[in-house]
Coordinates of C-alpha atoms in Angstrom, one line a residue:
M591 CA 26.1 -2.0 -7.7
Q592 CA 26.1 -3.4 -10.8
D593 CA 22.5 -5.4 -9.1
N594 CA 20.8 -2.2 -9.1
W595 CA 22.5 -1.0 -12.5
G596 CA 21.0 -4.1 -14.5
R597 CA 17.4 -3.6 -12.6
L598 CA 17.8 0.0 -13.6
N599 CA 18.7 -0.9 -17.6
D600 CA 15.8 -4.0 -17.5
L601 CA 13.4 -1.2 -16.1
V602 CA 14.0 1.6 -18.3
L603 CA 14.2 1.1 -22.2
S604 CA 14.2 4.8 -22.9
L605 CA 17.5 5.5 -25.3
A606 CA 17.6 9.3 -23.8
F607 CA 17.3 7.9 -20.0
R608 CA 19.7 5.7 -20.6
R609 CA 22.2 8.1 -21.4
K610 CA 21.1 10.0 -17.9
L611 CA 21.6 6.8 -15.7
E612 CA 24.9 6.5 -17.9
Q613 CA 26.2 10.3 -16.5
I614 CA 24.6 9.1 -12.6
K615 CA 27.2 5.8 -13.2
E616 CA 30.0 8.4 -14.1
T617 CA 29.2 10.3 -11.0
C618 CA 29.1 7.6 -8.5
N619 CA 32.3 6.5 -10.1
G620 CA 31.7 2.7 -7.6
G621 CA 30.4 4.6 -4.8
D622 CA 27.2 3.6 -3.4
L623 CA 24.3 4.6 -5.9
V624 CA 21.8 5.0 -3.2
N625 CA 23.5 6.6 -1.0
L626 CA 24.8 9.3 -4.4
L627 CA 21.2 9.3 -5.0
H628 CA 19.8 11.2 -2.1
K629 CA 22.5 14.0 -1.5
K630 CA 20.6 17.3 -1.9
D631 CA 23.1 19.2 -4.1
W632 CA 23.7 16.5 -6.2
S633 CA 21.4 17.9 -10.0
I634 CA 22.2 16.6 -13.1
Q635 CA 19.3 14.7 -13.3
G636 CA 16.9 17.0 -11.0
I637 CA 15.8 15.7 -7.1
E638 CA 12.6 14.2 -8.0
I639 CA 13.7 11.3 -10.1
C640 CA 16.2 11.1 -7.6
T641 CA 14.2 10.6 -5.1
L642 CA 12.2 8.1 -7.3
L643 CA 15.7 6.0 -8.6
S644 CA 16.8 5.3 -4.8
L645 CA 13.4 4.7 -3.6
W646 CA 13.1 2.1 -6.0
L647 CA 16.5 0.5 -5.6
L648 CA 15.8 0.0 -1.7
D649 CA 15.0 -4.0 -1.0
P650 CA 11.1 -4.1 -0.6
H651 CA 10.6 -4.0 3.7
E652 CA 12.9 -0.8 3.8
K653 CA 10.9 0.8 1.0
D654 CA 7.6 0.3 2.5
A655 CA 9.4 1.3 6.3
V656 CA 10.3 5.0 4.8
T657 CA 6.8 4.5 3.2
A658 CA 5.0 3.9 6.4
K659 CA 8.1 6.8 7.9
N660 CA 6.3 8.9 5.2
A661 CA 2.8 8.4 6.3
F662 CA 3.9 10.2 9.8
E663 CA 5.8 13.4 8.2
N664 CA 3.0 16.4 7.0
G665 CA 0.9 17.3 10.4
E666 CA -1.8 15.6 9.4
I667 CA -1.2 10.9 9.5
N668 CA -2.3 9.9 5.9
Y669 CA -3.7 6.4 6.9
K670 CA -3.9 4.8 3.9
P671 CA 0.3 4.0 3.3
L672 CA -0.5 1.6 6.6
I673 CA -3.6 0.3 5.8
E674 CA -1.4 -1.2 2.3
I675 CA 0.9 -2.5 4.6
Y676 CA -0.8 -3.8 7.4
C677 CA -3.4 -5.7 5.1
G678 CA -1.2 -5.8 1.3
R679 CA 2.0 -7.8 3.0
K680 CA 2.8 -11.3 5.0
S681 CA 3.4 -11.2 8.2
S682 CA 6.9 -12.2 7.8
H683 CA 7.0 -9.0 5.1
V684 CA 5.3 -6.9 8.2
L685 CA 7.9 -8.3 10.4
L686 CA 11.3 -7.3 8.1
I687 CA 9.5 -4.3 8.1
K688 CA 8.9 -3.2 11.7
Q689 CA 12.9 -3.7 12.5
A690 CA 13.7 -1.6 9.2
Y691 CA 11.8 1.4 10.4
Q692 CA 13.0 0.5 13.7
T693 CA 17.1 0.5 12.4
K694 CA 16.3 3.4 10.6
F695 CA 14.3 5.5 12.5
K696 CA 15.3 4.7 15.7
Q697 CA 11.6 4.5 16.6
H698 CA 8.1 1.6 16.1
L699 CA 6.1 1.6 14.0
E700 CA 3.3 0.1 16.0
Q701 CA 3.9 2.9 18.8
D702 CA 3.7 5.5 15.9
I703 CA 0.4 4.6 14.9
I704 CA -1.0 4.1 18.9
N705 CA 0.4 8.1 19.2
A706 CA -0.7 9.7 16.4
E707 CA -3.0 12.4 17.4
P708 CA -5.5 13.3 16.4
P709 CA -7.0 10.1 17.5
S710 CA -8.7 8.2 15.1
P711 CA -10.5 4.4 13.8
Y712 CA -7.8 4.2 11.8
Q713 CA -5.9 3.1 14.5
R714 CA -7.6 0.9 16.9
I715 CA -8.7 -0.8 13.4
L716 CA -4.4 -0.8 12.2
I717 CA -2.9 -2.4 15.8
A718 CA -5.4 -4.8 16.1
L719 CA -4.4 -6.1 12.6
A720 CA -1.0 -5.7 14.2
T721 CA -1.7 -8.1 16.6
S722 CA -3.7 -10.2 14.1
H723 CA 0.6 -9.9 12.3
K724 CA 2.3 -10.5 16.0
S725 CA 0.6 -14.4 15.9
H726 CA 1.2 -16.0 12.4
H727 CA -1.5 -17.4 11.9
T728 CA -1.2 -20.1 8.8
D729 CA -4.6 -22.3 8.1
V730 CA -8.1 -20.8 7.6
S731 CA -11.2 -22.5 9.0
Q732 CA -14.8 -22.5 6.5
H733 CA -16.7 -22.8 10.1
I734 CA -14.6 -19.6 11.4
A735 CA -15.0 -18.3 8.9
K736 CA -18.9 -18.8 8.8
C737 CA -19.4 -17.4 12.6
D738 CA -17.2 -14.7 12.3
A739 CA -19.4 -13.6 8.7
R740 CA -22.9 -14.2 11.2
R741 CA -21.0 -11.7 14.2
L742 CA -19.8 -9.0 12.2
Y743 CA -23.8 -9.3 10.5
G744 CA -25.5 -9.4 13.4
T745 CA -22.6 -6.5 15.7
G746 CA -23.4 -3.9 12.1
E747 CA -26.5 -4.6 9.5
G748 CA -27.9 -7.3 11.4
R749 CA -29.5 -4.3 14.4
P750 CA -30.0 -1.2 15.2
G751 CA -27.9 1.4 15.8
A752 CA -23.8 1.5 15.2
I753 CA -21.5 -0.9 14.8
E754 CA -20.7 -2.9 17.6
E755 CA -17.0 -2.0 17.6
S756 CA -15.1 -4.2 20.3
V757 CA -16.6 -7.9 18.2
V758 CA -14.9 -6.2 14.7
L759 CA -11.4 -5.3 16.5
E760 CA -11.7 -8.9 18.0
I761 CA -12.2 -10.6 14.9
F762 CA -9.4 -8.6 13.3
S763 CA -6.9 -8.9 16.2
K764 CA -7.7 -12.5 16.2
R765 CA -7.6 -13.6 12.6
S766 CA -5.0 -14.0 10.1
I767 CA -5.2 -12.0 6.5
S768 CA -6.7 -15.4 4.5
Q769 CA -8.9 -15.9 7.4
L770 CA -10.3 -12.6 7.5
K771 CA -10.6 -12.6 3.2
L772 CA -12.3 -16.0 3.5
T773 CA -14.7 -14.6 6.3
F774 CA -15.4 -11.4 4.0
S775 CA -16.4 -13.9 0.9
T776 CA -18.1 -16.3 3.2
Y777 CA -20.1 -13.1 4.0
K778 CA -20.9 -12.3 0.8
Q779 CA -21.9 -15.8 0.3
I780 CA -24.3 -16.1 3.4
Y781 CA -26.0 -12.3 2.9
G782 CA -25.9 -12.0 -1.2
H783 CA -23.5 -8.2 -0.6
D784 CA -19.8 -7.6 0.4
Y785 CA -19.4 -7.0 3.8
A786 CA -18.1 -3.7 2.7
K787 CA -21.4 -2.2 1.7
S788 CA -22.6 -3.2 4.5
L789 CA -21.1 -0.6 6.3
K790 CA -22.6 2.3 4.7
K791 CA -25.4 2.2 6.9
E792 CA -26.0 5.6 8.3
G793 CA -25.1 5.6 11.9
N794 CA -21.8 4.0 11.3
G795 CA -19.7 7.3 12.1
E796 CA -16.0 7.4 11.5
F797 CA -15.4 4.2 12.7
G798 CA -17.5 2.4 10.2
N799 CA -15.8 4.9 7.4
A800 CA -12.4 3.5 8.1
L801 CA -13.2 0.1 8.7
R802 CA -15.1 -0.1 5.1
I803 CA -11.7 1.6 3.2
I804 CA -9.7 -1.7 5.6
V805 CA -12.4 -3.8 4.3
K806 CA -12.2 -3.0 0.2
C807 CA -7.9 -2.8 0.6
L808 CA -8.3 -6.4 2.8
Y809 CA -10.7 -8.4 0.0
T810 CA -11.2 -6.1 -3.7
P811 CA -7.8 -5.0 -3.3
L812 CA -7.7 -4.4 -7.2
N813 CA -10.3 -2.4 -7.6
Y814 CA -9.0 -0.6 -4.3
Y815 CA -5.3 0.2 -6.3
A816 CA -7.4 0.9 -9.4
K817 CA -9.7 3.4 -7.0
I818 CA -6.5 5.2 -5.5
L819 CA -4.8 5.2 -8.6
H820 CA -7.5 7.4 -10.6
A821 CA -8.2 9.2 -7.9
S822 CA -4.4 10.4 -7.3
I823 CA -4.6 11.3 -11.5
K824 CA -7.8 12.6 -11.9
G825 CA -9.4 13.8 -8.8
S826 CA -10.0 17.1 -7.4
V827 CA -7.1 16.8 -5.2
A828 CA -4.1 15.3 -7.2
D829 CA -2.4 13.6 -4.5
K830 CA 1.1 12.5 -6.7
S831 CA 2.2 10.5 -3.3
A832 CA -0.3 7.9 -4.0
L833 CA 0.2 6.9 -8.1
V834 CA 4.2 6.8 -6.2
R835 CA 3.4 4.8 -3.6
V836 CA 1.2 2.2 -4.8
V837 CA 3.1 1.5 -8.8
M838 CA 6.4 1.1 -6.6
S839 CA 4.3 -1.1 -3.9
R840 CA 3.1 -3.5 -6.4
A841 CA 5.4 -2.8 -9.8
D842 CA 6.9 -6.8 -9.1
I843 CA 3.1 -7.9 -8.0
D844 CA -0.3 -7.1 -9.4
M845 CA 0.7 -4.5 -11.1
D846 CA -1.1 -5.4 -14.8
D847 CA -3.9 -7.1 -12.9
I848 CA -4.7 -3.4 -11.3
G849 CA -4.1 -2.1 -14.4
R850 CA -6.3 -4.0 -16.6
I851 CA -8.8 -2.9 -13.5
F852 CA -8.0 0.7 -14.5
K853 CA -8.8 0.1 -17.4
T854 CA -12.2 -1.6 -16.9
K855 CA -13.4 0.9 -14.8
Y856 CA -12.4 4.6 -15.7
G857 CA -11.8 3.6 -20.0
M858 CA -8.0 4.7 -20.3
E859 CA -4.3 2.6 -19.8
L860 CA -3.2 3.1 -16.4
K861 CA 0.3 4.5 -18.6
D862 CA -2.2 7.2 -20.8
A863 CA -3.5 8.4 -17.7
I864 CA 0.3 8.2 -15.5
C865 CA 1.6 10.2 -19.0
E866 CA -1.6 13.0 -18.8
G867 CA -0.6 13.2 -14.9
I868 CA 3.1 13.9 -14.3
S869 CA 3.9 16.8 -16.0
N870 CA 8.2 15.6 -15.3
A871 CA 9.9 13.9 -17.9
D872 CA 11.8 11.8 -16.3
C873 CA 9.6 10.6 -13.5
R874 CA 7.0 10.1 -15.9
E875 CA 9.0 7.7 -18.0
F876 CA 10.1 5.7 -14.7
L877 CA 6.5 5.6 -13.6
V878 CA 5.1 4.4 -17.1
A879 CA 8.1 1.9 -16.9
L880 CA 7.0 0.2 -13.3
A881 CA 3.4 0.1 -14.0
S882 CA 4.5 -1.8 -17.0
I883 CA 6.5 -4.2 -15.5
R884 CA 4.3 -7.7 -15.8
S885 CA 3.6 -9.8 -12.6
S886 CA 6.0 -12.4 -11.8

């Protein structure tokens, strides 16, 4: 309990916000802070900021489990949160996410991905990545990277017609995230451009488009997240859930690096963009504070 209050006090520097936290603390009266924030009829601060606070106070793997579950909640599956989990988390962390998901929701994350409707190429690639995480590879091999890079070229831009899905899925299911990153780096060294660029070839269809997004998340995550944040704030269809998701998940990891890329690409500070894009003052202040955390 005290650790939770410490996290909030260290994070949020505004005197006005601190006073509101003191109101929350008094209302909590020694109880479970996270459970209190989940109560839908509690209105001192409003449900939006309560949702953000309760999500932030979860352990990282529990937070990711909730994020994964939310991807299935609105009818049409939002695959980006799932991509970010399977591409951006260590295998040991993915295992904890799956356990938390099963404990919280009485379902299996990978089975929910398999059962998602309508069928999507994202499903096939994500299940391949899930298989890779289960094998817990640790070492990387330059020889394997060269072989896989040549196979990817031979089954993609190096041949006419659509990309061969079976070859891609085999590589993704058998290689660790670190090995895949080395393969994409080797691909660029051999062929002079990113593998993601080769996937723009006409005829690759939905599978090629899905694969390109996943490769960007794997190989150039800072650019990927900066683009997601910009689209969530400035895009034609603003997606505030994507803003919350990325800021929450990357705050302790590489948020300052993402912010630097954001400024370089879009010519403005990330915190200024958040201030422009979020109308709720309390949520805005909290997200700006998260986005300002220095990576450890």
